Amino acid sequence: MDDDSPGKIPGPLFFCLFILAVLPAGAQSPVVSISGALEWDKMEISAQVSLNLKSAGLRLPTGRSGAEELISAEYMALMRPLILSIPVDSSGTVADHLAGGEFSLRRAENYALSARSVPPAMSADLENMMAAYTISLGGLSGEFIKNRRPQSPPRVLAALPGAAYTGIIIIAGGELPLHGTRRSASVLPCLFPKIWDSDMNLVYDRGMLASREKVMVHYAGEDSIFQRNPSGLSAELRALVGDKPLKILARGVYGKRPTDPIIDAKDALAITSSEENRGLLRDGKVVVILDRAVLKTEF
């Protein structure tokens, strides 16, 4: 068994650790607290850990090194529940996949330690010491890519004539019909959304991604496709999908958690009938446009 498998930890102890790990981030001590946001359009978590010197019984200048050590020591405990709450796919969060044995606490902690950090600094009133951390969601998604050889994207029996595109943009803002119900729902972001066609054939999932170094899907707000330039795209979007992307309107959404866009079968055919366009899926040149309100979660 792999060394970082949760199976190495005795059952009762692992259960206790898991419960502690998923306690709400709001249950913070008055000494050290965390704030920040998960931003899907940037594919990163930005966090600020703050230590109240008075509550910690520390005074400057002698207490500075102790304050820095306390921030470093508490960082992991504060970040762990935030990481475990990140939605992986329509079926659950990182915590759900940890409980199912697909992930481990050690991997979650190693991911937290991969953060870019800014050295601690004092607040203007000299009452708090604060340190900033930024973690890429791409690093977390790579932890879930197991396939050494990607699955082939679906293809048709005979290639149809059509344009070769530089990327794929799926416009899925607003509420869409929720498949299998009479309700509508906003599409929500996750690390690995599946894309289905209107006949509920699978068009794209994480098993088709060519490399764990690539992000399966990027997210952006609607304003990024209505820019005042010939392509209408923001500079950030053009860097992801080029100047000639295939633009598709989502027809619905699917999933226990509504994360999976449904596109028209004819639009799916424009992707799957061309080797060049199927390659866009393998390379993760896919952007899903969502409402700005769902792209940022503050904590």
PDB file of N, CA, C and O in Angstrom, residues 174 191 223:
ATOM      1  N   GLY A 174     -26.206  32.181 -16.056  1.00  0.00           N
ATOM      2  CA  GLY A 174     -27.640  32.160 -15.790  1.00  0.00           C
ATOM      3  C   GLY A 174     -28.111  30.775 -15.372  1.00  0.00           C
ATOM      4  O   GLY A 174     -27.328  29.830 -15.284  1.00  0.00           O
ATOM      5  N   LEU A 191     -13.337  21.254  -9.956  1.00  0.00           N
ATOM      6  CA  LEU A 191     -12.080  20.928 -10.625  1.00  0.00           C
ATOM      7  C   LEU A 191     -12.294  20.136 -11.913  1.00  0.00           C
ATOM      8  O   LEU A 191     -11.608  20.349 -12.907  1.00  0.00           O
ATOM      9  N   ASP A 223     -18.277  38.927 -18.778  1.00  0.00           N
ATOM     10  CA  ASP A 223     -17.637  40.143 -19.277  1.00  0.00           C
ATOM     11  C   ASP A 223     -16.400  39.848 -20.109  1.00  0.00           C
ATOM     12  O   ASP A 223     -15.999  40.650 -20.950  1.00  0.00           O
TER      13      ASP A 223
END
